[in-house]
């Protein structure tokens, strides 16, 4: 998902945001009473709010946000297409990533439903609209891309967020992602090496698990000199301290997804080892079936787990892991992740200006998100603020409510195939389809036969590698037999909370009870 901000027909918008400013710059400066001057897609200045305005901004609207301003959040590990699915009741503790996808319930309730929904244009379009809005409403401005198949060709969806694989900006080097495990195959190893050389960031699911199989995946890289600066090890759970030290010394990075690790494997990285190694790391949600709904939730899980391990992980370091340090992982530190002059205008504003600003972000819920800006365009926030920043009058924002607070989305993006589809319409369509998946599938297949051609819009699934999810002669049937799909599943709610969510969380056998209680308290 890359930004597709609209281009005003008259003048480039100029506006000023006031509030407490958390820069996340190299000095971690915080302006208790500051302002940010924005023109088009760029930040022009970050300064105290009591000085004179530049002449070019004398007539620009000044918006008192009554909140704390941060860089937009960067989620560098998320299989977004699956984020319409609710939390899976993980049946037992697993040792590595080859095990849990073989459970029969995983196929019927996760893999097969998403194949049905992603394979037909109406529901595929609704998925993209829904999950992009779901990420934005919690402050995510950059994530991994959603790959579509339109008229037989594959492309990354261009929407209201940035994506690391196709940023569409010459200042932002494109990353790439590999899900399948690398094994001792000469041709595959050289392909991996070429990818490392050609990308600023090459994201690889590394050592996902706690057994010898997971650990061996790191050794495969080390033995072939593939621990390089562009390597980003997603999970890295199977790595030991000396291996994290090697990652750090060679400039490689780590994406930590603590909630997913805890849900599936009952443990996550050693936080003291992660910090002691000095390796650059960021946070990633993974996906909603076995992970967090958004980065605000993942931050809370990470804070709790660090405290449980007795690690000295500061709130500032955690916030940097979803802003400045995440930008470094992607190779984008010159453009995003900090609030400073000439940076791209990606911002998150949380209500209130009191207390420690880093604790405030980690403790925030979706209700407290006052504004989310991508490329200078207000994409989500309190209705009053969205109205003030609605420079594109031809495409008005769509109203929405979070716990009684009036919010609004602005999801229109130039050249997007989804500009006719709103958030609420997407939600309604998905609710109806997921209420009876076999009937929906039959109706869609009938429509394909009537049309006499392929679906005009499909989604490419990025977490179904056959080498991991099933082996042997049963492979094809295990992951493609759509007759085994569940009859009814529930659309994942866009925000954390609600009786159903807490019931699902309570049922997780691999989670510590104190984490379950803490999350309920965090969202009380």
Coordinates of C-alpha atoms in Angstrom, one line a residue:
X1 CA 0.0 0.0 0.0
X2 CA 1.7 3.2 -1.1
X3 CA 0.4 6.7 -0.6
X4 CA -1.9 8.0 -3.3
X5 CA -2.6 11.4 -1.9
X6 CA -4.8 13.5 -4.0
X7 CA -3.3 16.5 -5.8
X8 CA -5.3 19.7 -5.2
X9 CA -6.3 21.6 -8.3
X10 CA -5.5 25.1 -7.0
X11 CA -2.6 25.5 -4.6
X12 CA -0.5 23.1 -2.6
X13 CA -2.1 22.9 0.9
X14 CA -0.3 24.7 3.7
X15 CA -1.3 24.3 7.4
X16 CA 0.1 24.4 10.9
X17 CA -0.4 21.8 13.6
X18 CA 0.1 22.8 17.3
X19 CA 0.6 20.6 20.3
X20 CA 3.3 18.8 22.2
X21 CA 5.8 17.6 19.6
X22 CA 7.8 14.3 20.1
X23 CA 10.4 14.6 17.3
X24 CA 12.2 11.2 17.8
X25 CA 15.2 12.9 16.2
X26 CA 18.8 12.0 17.1
X27 CA 18.5 14.0 20.3
X28 CA 14.9 12.8 21.1
X29 CA 13.8 16.4 21.5
X30 CA 10.3 17.1 22.8
X31 CA 8.7 20.5 22.4
X32 CA 6.1 20.9 25.1
X33 CA 4.5 23.7 23.1
X34 CA 5.5 23.3 19.6
X35 CA 4.1 23.5 16.0
X36 CA 4.7 21.8 12.7
X37 CA 4.5 23.7 9.5
X38 CA 3.4 21.5 6.5
X39 CA 3.3 22.3 2.9
X40 CA 2.1 19.6 0.5
X41 CA 3.8 16.3 1.4
X42 CA 6.6 17.9 3.4
X43 CA 7.3 19.2 6.8
X44 CA 8.7 22.7 6.4
X45 CA 9.6 23.4 10.0
X46 CA 9.3 22.0 13.5
X47 CA 9.6 24.8 16.1
X48 CA 8.3 26.3 19.4
X49 CA 4.9 27.7 19.0
X50 CA 5.6 31.2 20.4
X51 CA 7.9 32.5 17.6
X52 CA 6.9 34.5 14.5
X53 CA 5.6 32.6 11.5
X54 CA 7.4 32.6 8.1
X55 CA 5.8 34.9 5.6
X56 CA 4.7 31.9 3.5
X57 CA 2.6 30.6 6.4
X58 CA 1.1 33.9 7.6
X59 CA -2.4 33.0 6.2
X60 CA -2.2 29.2 6.7
X61 CA -4.8 27.6 9.0
X62 CA -3.4 27.0 12.5
X63 CA -4.9 23.9 14.2
X64 CA -4.6 23.4 17.9
X65 CA -4.7 19.6 18.1
X66 CA -4.8 19.6 21.9
X67 CA -2.7 16.5 21.5
X68 CA 0.8 15.1 21.3
X69 CA 2.4 14.8 17.8
X70 CA 4.5 11.8 16.8
X71 CA 5.9 10.4 13.5
X72 CA 3.5 8.0 11.9
X73 CA 3.8 4.4 13.0
X74 CA 5.7 1.9 10.7
X75 CA 4.6 -1.7 10.8
X76 CA 7.3 -3.8 9.0
X77 CA 5.8 -7.2 9.5
X78 CA 2.1 -7.7 8.7
X79 CA 0.3 -10.1 6.4
X80 CA -2.4 -7.5 5.9
X81 CA -4.7 -9.6 3.7
X82 CA -5.5 -11.9 6.7
X83 CA -6.4 -9.0 9.0
X84 CA -10.1 -9.5 8.4
X85 CA -9.8 -12.8 10.5
X86 CA -10.3 -12.9 14.2
X87 CA -7.9 -14.3 16.7
X88 CA -7.5 -18.1 16.4
X89 CA -7.9 -20.3 19.4
X90 CA -4.3 -21.7 19.2
X91 CA -4.9 -25.4 20.3
X92 CA -1.4 -26.1 21.8
X93 CA 2.1 -24.9 22.1
X94 CA 4.2 -25.3 18.9
X95 CA 7.9 -25.5 18.3
X96 CA 8.3 -24.0 14.8
X97 CA 6.4 -22.5 11.9
X98 CA 6.0 -25.8 10.0
X99 CA 3.7 -27.3 12.7
X100 CA 0.7 -25.1 13.4
X101 CA -0.5 -24.6 9.8
X102 CA -1.1 -28.4 9.6
X103 CA -3.8 -28.3 12.2
X104 CA -7.2 -29.1 10.5
X105 CA -8.9 -26.1 12.1
X106 CA -6.2 -23.8 10.7
X107 CA -7.1 -24.8 7.2
X108 CA -10.9 -24.5 7.7
X109 CA -10.9 -21.3 9.6
X110 CA -7.9 -19.3 8.3
X111 CA -6.3 -20.6 5.1
X112 CA -9.4 -21.7 3.2
X113 CA -11.7 -18.7 4.2
X114 CA -9.1 -16.2 3.1
X115 CA -8.7 -18.1 -0.2
X116 CA -12.4 -17.8 -0.8
X117 CA -12.5 -14.1 0.1
X118 CA -9.3 -13.1 -1.7
X119 CA -10.2 -14.9 -4.9
X120 CA -13.3 -13.0 -5.8
X121 CA -13.5 -9.3 -6.8
X122 CA -16.3 -8.1 -4.5
X123 CA -14.8 -9.5 -1.3
X124 CA -11.1 -8.9 -2.4
X125 CA -11.8 -5.2 -2.9
X126 CA -13.6 -5.1 0.5
X127 CA -10.7 -6.7 2.2
X128 CA -8.3 -4.1 0.9
X129 CA -10.5 -1.2 1.9
X130 CA -11.3 -2.7 5.4
X131 CA -7.8 -3.6 6.4
X132 CA -6.2 -0.4 5.2
X133 CA -8.7 1.6 7.3
X134 CA -8.1 -0.7 10.2
X135 CA -4.3 0.0 10.1
X136 CA -4.8 3.8 9.7
X137 CA -7.2 4.2 12.6
X138 CA -4.5 3.0 14.9
X139 CA -1.8 5.3 13.5
X140 CA 0.0 3.1 11.0
X141 CA 1.2 5.1 8.1
X142 CA 3.6 2.6 6.5
X143 CA 3.3 -1.2 6.2
X144 CA 4.1 -4.1 3.9
X145 CA 2.2 -4.1 0.7
X146 CA -1.0 -5.8 -0.5
X147 CA -0.3 -7.6 -3.8
X148 CA -3.2 -7.7 -6.2
X149 CA -4.0 -9.6 -9.4
X150 CA -5.8 -7.4 -11.9
X151 CA -6.5 -8.6 -15.5
X152 CA -4.0 -11.4 -15.0
X153 CA -1.1 -9.3 -13.9
X154 CA 0.2 -8.8 -10.4
X155 CA 0.8 -5.3 -8.8
X156 CA 1.0 -3.8 -5.4
X157 CA -2.1 -1.9 -4.4
X158 CA -1.7 1.9 -4.4
X159 CA -3.8 3.3 -1.5
X160 CA -3.8 5.7 1.4
X161 CA -0.7 4.2 3.1
X162 CA 2.9 3.8 2.1
X163 CA 4.3 0.4 1.5
X164 CA 7.8 -0.7 1.8
X165 CA 7.9 -2.9 -1.3
X166 CA 6.7 -0.2 -3.7
X167 CA 7.0 3.3 -2.1
X168 CA 6.6 5.2 -5.4
X169 CA 9.1 7.8 -4.2
X170 CA 12.6 8.1 -5.5
X171 CA 13.8 9.0 -2.0
X172 CA 12.5 5.8 -0.5
X173 CA 14.3 2.6 -1.6
X174 CA 12.0 -0.4 -2.1
X175 CA 12.3 -3.4 0.1
X176 CA 11.4 -7.0 -0.6
X177 CA 10.0 -9.9 1.4
X178 CA 10.5 -13.6 1.5
X179 CA 8.3 -15.9 3.6
X180 CA 9.5 -19.4 2.5
X181 CA 12.4 -20.9 4.4
X182 CA 15.8 -21.0 2.7
X183 CA 17.3 -24.4 2.5
X184 CA 20.6 -25.8 1.3
X185 CA 19.9 -25.3 -2.4
X186 CA 22.7 -23.7 -4.5
X187 CA 20.3 -21.8 -6.9
X188 CA 18.1 -20.6 -4.1
X189 CA 21.0 -19.4 -2.0
X190 CA 22.4 -17.3 -4.9
X191 CA 18.9 -15.9 -5.5
X192 CA 18.8 -14.9 -1.8
X193 CA 22.3 -13.3 -2.1
X194 CA 21.2 -11.3 -5.2
X195 CA 18.1 -10.1 -3.3
X196 CA 20.3 -8.9 -0.4
X197 CA 22.5 -7.0 -2.8
X198 CA 19.7 -5.3 -4.7
X199 CA 17.6 -4.2 -1.7
X200 CA 18.1 -1.8 1.1
X201 CA 16.0 -4.1 3.2
X202 CA 15.3 -7.7 2.5
X203 CA 12.7 -9.1 5.0
X204 CA 13.0 -12.8 5.7
X205 CA 11.0 -15.0 8.2
X206 CA 14.1 -16.1 10.1
X207 CA 14.2 -18.7 12.9
X208 CA 10.4 -18.6 13.6
X209 CA 10.3 -21.1 16.4
X210 CA 12.1 -22.5 19.4
X211 CA 13.5 -25.8 18.2
X212 CA 16.5 -27.0 16.2
X213 CA 14.6 -26.6 12.9
X214 CA 14.2 -22.8 13.6
X215 CA 17.8 -22.4 14.8
X216 CA 19.0 -24.2 11.7
X217 CA 17.5 -21.5 9.5
X218 CA 20.0 -19.0 10.9
X219 CA 22.9 -21.4 10.5
X220 CA 22.0 -21.8 6.8
X221 CA 22.4 -18.1 6.4
X222 CA 25.6 -17.9 8.4
X223 CA 27.3 -20.7 6.6
X224 CA 26.8 -19.0 3.2
X225 CA 27.8 -15.5 4.3
X226 CA 24.2 -14.2 4.1
X227 CA 24.2 -12.2 7.3
X228 CA 24.4 -8.8 5.5
X229 CA 23.3 -5.2 6.3
X230 CA 20.2 -5.5 4.2
X231 CA 19.0 -8.6 6.0
X232 CA 15.9 -8.1 8.2
X233 CA 15.2 -11.2 10.3
X234 CA 11.4 -11.3 11.0
X235 CA 10.8 -13.0 14.4
X236 CA 14.4 -14.3 14.9
X237 CA 13.1 -16.2 17.8
X238 CA 15.4 -19.2 17.2
X239 CA 18.5 -17.0 17.5
X240 CA 20.8 -17.2 20.5
X241 CA 22.7 -14.2 22.1
X242 CA 25.9 -14.7 20.1
X243 CA 23.9 -14.8 16.9
X244 CA 22.1 -11.6 17.7
X245 CA 25.6 -10.2 18.4
X246 CA 26.6 -11.3 14.9
X247 CA 23.5 -9.8 13.4
X248 CA 24.4 -6.5 15.1
X249 CA 28.1 -6.5 14.1
X250 CA 27.2 -7.1 10.4
X251 CA 24.5 -4.5 10.3
X252 CA 21.5 -6.9 10.0
X253 CA 18.2 -6.0 11.7
X254 CA 15.4 -7.7 13.5
X255 CA 11.6 -7.4 13.5
X256 CA 10.2 -8.4 16.9
X257 CA 6.6 -9.7 17.0
X258 CA 6.1 -10.6 20.6
X259 CA 2.4 -11.3 20.7
X260 CA 2.5 -13.7 17.7
X261 CA 5.5 -15.5 19.3
X262 CA 3.7 -15.8 22.6
X263 CA 0.4 -17.0 21.1
X264 CA 2.1 -19.8 19.0
X265 CA 5.2 -20.8 20.9
X266 CA 4.6 -19.6 24.5
X267 CA 7.7 -17.5 24.5
X268 CA 9.4 -14.7 22.6
X269 CA 12.9 -13.2 22.2
X270 CA 15.0 -12.7 25.3
X271 CA 14.7 -8.9 25.7
X272 CA 17.9 -8.6 27.6
X273 CA 19.7 -10.4 24.8
X274 CA 18.0 -8.3 22.2
X275 CA 19.0 -5.1 23.9
X276 CA 22.5 -6.3 24.9
X277 CA 23.4 -7.2 21.4
X278 CA 22.7 -3.7 20.2
X279 CA 21.0 -5.0 17.1
X280 CA 18.6 -2.5 15.4
X281 CA 15.1 -3.8 15.9
X282 CA 11.5 -2.7 15.2
X283 CA 8.0 -4.1 16.0
X284 CA 5.6 -5.9 13.7
X285 CA 2.1 -7.1 14.3
X286 CA 2.3 -10.2 12.1
X287 CA -1.4 -10.7 11.4
X288 CA -4.7 -10.8 13.4
X289 CA -5.2 -14.6 13.5
X290 CA -2.2 -15.0 15.8
X291 CA -1.0 -11.4 16.5
X292 CA -2.0 -7.9 17.4
X293 CA -4.7 -5.9 15.7
X294 CA -2.4 -2.9 15.4
X295 CA 0.9 -1.4 16.6
X296 CA -0.7 0.3 19.6
X297 CA -1.6 -3.2 20.9
X298 CA 1.8 -4.6 20.0
X299 CA 3.5 -1.9 22.0
X300 CA 1.5 -2.8 25.1
X301 CA 2.4 -6.5 24.7
X302 CA 6.1 -5.6 24.2
X303 CA 6.0 -3.4 27.3
X304 CA 4.4 -6.1 29.4
X305 CA 6.8 -8.8 28.2
X306 CA 9.9 -6.7 28.8
X307 CA 8.8 -6.1 32.4
X308 CA 8.0 -9.8 32.9
X309 CA 11.6 -10.6 31.8
X310 CA 13.0 -7.9 34.1
X311 CA 14.5 -6.1 31.1
X312 CA 15.4 -2.4 31.1
X313 CA 13.4 -1.6 28.0
X314 CA 12.5 2.1 28.1
X315 CA 9.2 3.5 26.7
X316 CA 11.4 5.8 24.5
X317 CA 13.1 2.8 23.0
X318 CA 9.8 1.1 22.3
X319 CA 8.4 4.1 20.6
X320 CA 11.5 4.4 18.5
X321 CA 10.9 0.8 17.5
X322 CA 7.8 1.8 15.6
X323 CA 9.1 5.2 14.3
X324 CA 12.7 6.2 14.0
X325 CA 14.3 2.8 14.3
X326 CA 11.7 1.2 12.1
X327 CA 12.6 3.8 9.4
X328 CA 16.3 2.8 9.8
X329 CA 15.4 -0.9 9.3
X330 CA 13.7 0.0 6.0
X331 CA 16.5 2.3 5.0
X332 CA 14.1 5.3 5.1
X333 CA 15.6 7.2 8.0
X334 CA 16.3 10.2 5.8
X335 CA 12.6 10.7 5.0
X336 CA 10.3 9.3 7.7
X337 CA 10.3 8.2 11.3
X338 CA 11.2 11.6 12.7
X339 CA 9.5 15.0 12.9
X340 CA 11.9 17.5 11.3
X341 CA 12.2 20.0 8.5
X342 CA 12.2 18.4 5.0
X343 CA 10.9 15.1 6.2
X344 CA 7.8 13.6 4.6
X345 CA 4.7 14.6 6.5
X346 CA 3.6 11.3 8.1
X347 CA 2.2 12.0 11.6
X348 CA 0.1 10.5 14.4
X349 CA -1.6 12.7 17.0
X350 CA -2.7 11.3 20.3
X351 CA -5.1 13.3 22.5
X352 CA -3.7 15.0 25.6
X353 CA -0.4 16.6 26.4
X354 CA 0.3 15.4 30.0
X355 CA 2.6 12.8 31.4
X356 CA 5.5 11.1 29.8
X357 CA 5.0 11.4 26.0
X358 CA 6.4 7.9 25.3
X359 CA 4.3 6.2 27.9
X360 CA 1.3 8.1 26.5
X361 CA 1.7 6.6 23.1
X362 CA 2.1 3.1 24.4
X363 CA -0.9 3.4 26.6
X364 CA -3.1 5.0 23.9
X365 CA -6.1 3.2 22.4
X366 CA -7.8 3.8 19.0
X367 CA -10.3 6.1 20.7
X368 CA -7.4 8.5 21.6
X369 CA -6.1 8.8 18.0
X370 CA -6.9 12.4 17.1
X371 CA -5.4 12.5 13.6
X372 CA -3.4 10.4 11.2
X373 CA -1.6 12.1 8.3
X374 CA 0.2 10.4 5.4
X375 CA 2.2 12.4 2.9
X376 CA 0.6 15.6 4.2
X377 CA -3.0 14.3 3.7
X378 CA -5.3 13.8 6.7
X379 CA -6.5 10.2 6.4
X380 CA -8.2 9.5 9.7
X381 CA -9.1 11.3 12.9
X382 CA -11.5 13.3 15.0
X383 CA -14.2 14.6 12.7
X384 CA -13.6 18.2 13.7
X385 CA -9.9 18.0 12.7
X386 CA -10.6 16.1 9.5
X387 CA -13.1 18.8 8.5
X388 CA -10.4 21.5 9.0
X389 CA -8.0 19.6 6.8
X390 CA -10.4 18.5 4.1
X391 CA -8.7 20.4 1.2
X392 CA -10.2 18.1 -1.4
X393 CA -13.8 19.1 -1.2
X394 CA -14.8 16.9 -4.1
X395 CA -14.2 13.7 -2.0
X396 CA -15.7 14.3 1.5
X397 CA -14.5 12.2 4.4
X398 CA -16.6 9.2 5.6
X399 CA -18.0 9.5 9.1
X400 CA -17.3 6.8 11.7
X401 CA -17.6 6.5 15.5
X402 CA -15.2 5.0 18.0
X403 CA -16.7 4.6 21.5
X404 CA -19.0 7.6 21.0
X405 CA -16.2 9.8 19.5
X406 CA -17.0 11.1 16.0
X407 CA -14.2 10.2 13.6
X408 CA -13.8 10.2 9.9
X409 CA -11.8 8.5 7.1
X410 CA -10.5 10.0 3.9
X411 CA -9.4 7.1 1.8
X412 CA -9.7 8.5 -1.7
X413 CA -6.4 8.0 -3.6
X414 CA -5.5 9.0 -7.1
X415 CA -5.9 6.1 -9.6
X416 CA -7.2 3.8 -6.9
X417 CA -9.6 1.1 -8.1
X418 CA -11.5 1.4 -4.8
X419 CA -12.6 5.0 -4.8
X420 CA -16.2 3.9 -5.2
X421 CA -16.0 1.7 -2.0
X422 CA -16.3 3.1 1.5
X423 CA -15.2 1.6 4.8
X424 CA -18.7 0.9 6.0
X425 CA -19.8 -0.7 2.7
X426 CA -16.7 -2.9 2.8
X427 CA -17.5 -4.0 6.3
X428 CA -21.1 -4.8 5.4
X429 CA -20.0 -6.8 2.4
X430 CA -17.5 -8.8 4.4
X431 CA -20.0 -9.5 7.2
X432 CA -22.5 -10.9 4.7
X433 CA -19.9 -13.0 2.9
X434 CA -18.4 -14.5 6.1
X435 CA -21.8 -15.3 7.5
X436 CA -22.1 -18.2 5.0
X437 CA -18.8 -18.8 3.2
X438 CA -20.0 -21.9 1.2
X439 CA -23.0 -20.0 -0.2
X440 CA -20.9 -16.9 -0.9
X441 CA -18.4 -19.1 -2.8
X442 CA -21.1 -20.7 -4.9
X443 CA -22.6 -17.3 -5.7
X444 CA -19.2 -16.0 -6.8
X445 CA -18.4 -19.0 -8.9
X446 CA -21.7 -18.8 -10.6
X447 CA -21.0 -15.1 -11.4
X448 CA -17.6 -16.1 -12.9
X449 CA -19.3 -18.7 -15.2
X450 CA -21.9 -16.2 -16.2
X451 CA -19.2 -13.6 -17.0
X452 CA -17.1 -16.1 -18.9
X453 CA -13.8 -14.7 -17.7
X454 CA -11.4 -14.4 -14.7
X455 CA -12.0 -12.3 -11.7
X456 CA -11.1 -8.7 -12.5
X457 CA -9.6 -8.1 -9.0
X458 CA -8.0 -10.7 -6.7
X459 CA -5.5 -10.7 -3.9
X460 CA -2.3 -12.7 -3.8
X461 CA -1.8 -14.5 -0.5
X462 CA 1.6 -14.0 1.1
X463 CA 1.5 -16.5 3.9
X464 CA 0.7 -19.8 2.2
X465 CA 4.0 -21.3 1.2
X466 CA 3.5 -25.0 0.5
X467 CA 6.9 -25.9 1.7
X468 CA 6.0 -24.8 5.2
X469 CA 2.2 -25.3 5.5
X470 CA 2.0 -28.9 4.3
X471 CA 4.3 -31.6 2.9
X472 CA 3.8 -34.8 1.0
X473 CA 1.0 -35.9 -1.4
X474 CA -1.7 -34.3 0.7
X475 CA -0.3 -30.8 0.1
X476 CA -2.6 -29.6 -2.6
X477 CA -5.8 -30.9 -1.0
X478 CA -4.8 -29.5 2.4
X479 CA -4.5 -25.9 1.4
X480 CA -6.8 -25.8 -1.7
X481 CA -9.9 -28.0 -1.0
X482 CA -12.4 -25.2 -0.6
X483 CA -15.2 -27.7 0.3
X484 CA -13.6 -27.9 3.7
X485 CA -14.0 -24.2 4.4
X486 CA -15.8 -23.2 7.6
X487 CA -19.5 -22.3 7.2
X488 CA -19.4 -19.1 9.2
X489 CA -16.6 -17.0 10.6
X490 CA -16.6 -13.6 12.2
X491 CA -15.1 -10.5 10.7
X492 CA -12.4 -9.1 13.0
X493 CA -13.5 -5.9 14.6
X494 CA -11.4 -2.9 13.6
X495 CA -10.5 -2.0 17.2
X496 CA -9.3 -3.9 20.2
X497 CA -12.0 -4.9 22.7
X498 CA -15.5 -6.2 23.0
X499 CA -16.8 -9.4 24.8
X500 CA -15.9 -11.6 21.8
X501 CA -12.3 -10.5 21.7
X502 CA -11.7 -10.9 25.4
X503 CA -13.3 -14.3 25.3
X504 CA -10.9 -15.3 22.5
X505 CA -8.0 -13.9 24.4
X506 CA -8.9 -15.7 27.6
X507 CA -9.0 -19.0 25.7
X508 CA -5.4 -18.7 24.5
X509 CA -3.5 -21.6 26.2
X510 CA 0.0 -20.3 25.6
X511 CA -0.5 -16.8 27.1
X512 CA 0.4 -15.9 30.6
X513 CA -2.7 -15.0 32.6
X514 CA -1.0 -11.7 33.7
X515 CA -0.8 -10.6 30.1
X516 CA -4.4 -11.4 29.5
X517 CA -5.3 -9.3 32.6
X518 CA -3.0 -6.5 31.7
X519 CA -4.4 -6.1 28.2
X520 CA -8.0 -6.0 29.5
X521 CA -6.9 -3.3 31.9
X522 CA -5.1 -1.4 29.2
X523 CA -8.3 -1.2 27.2
X524 CA -10.8 -0.9 30.1

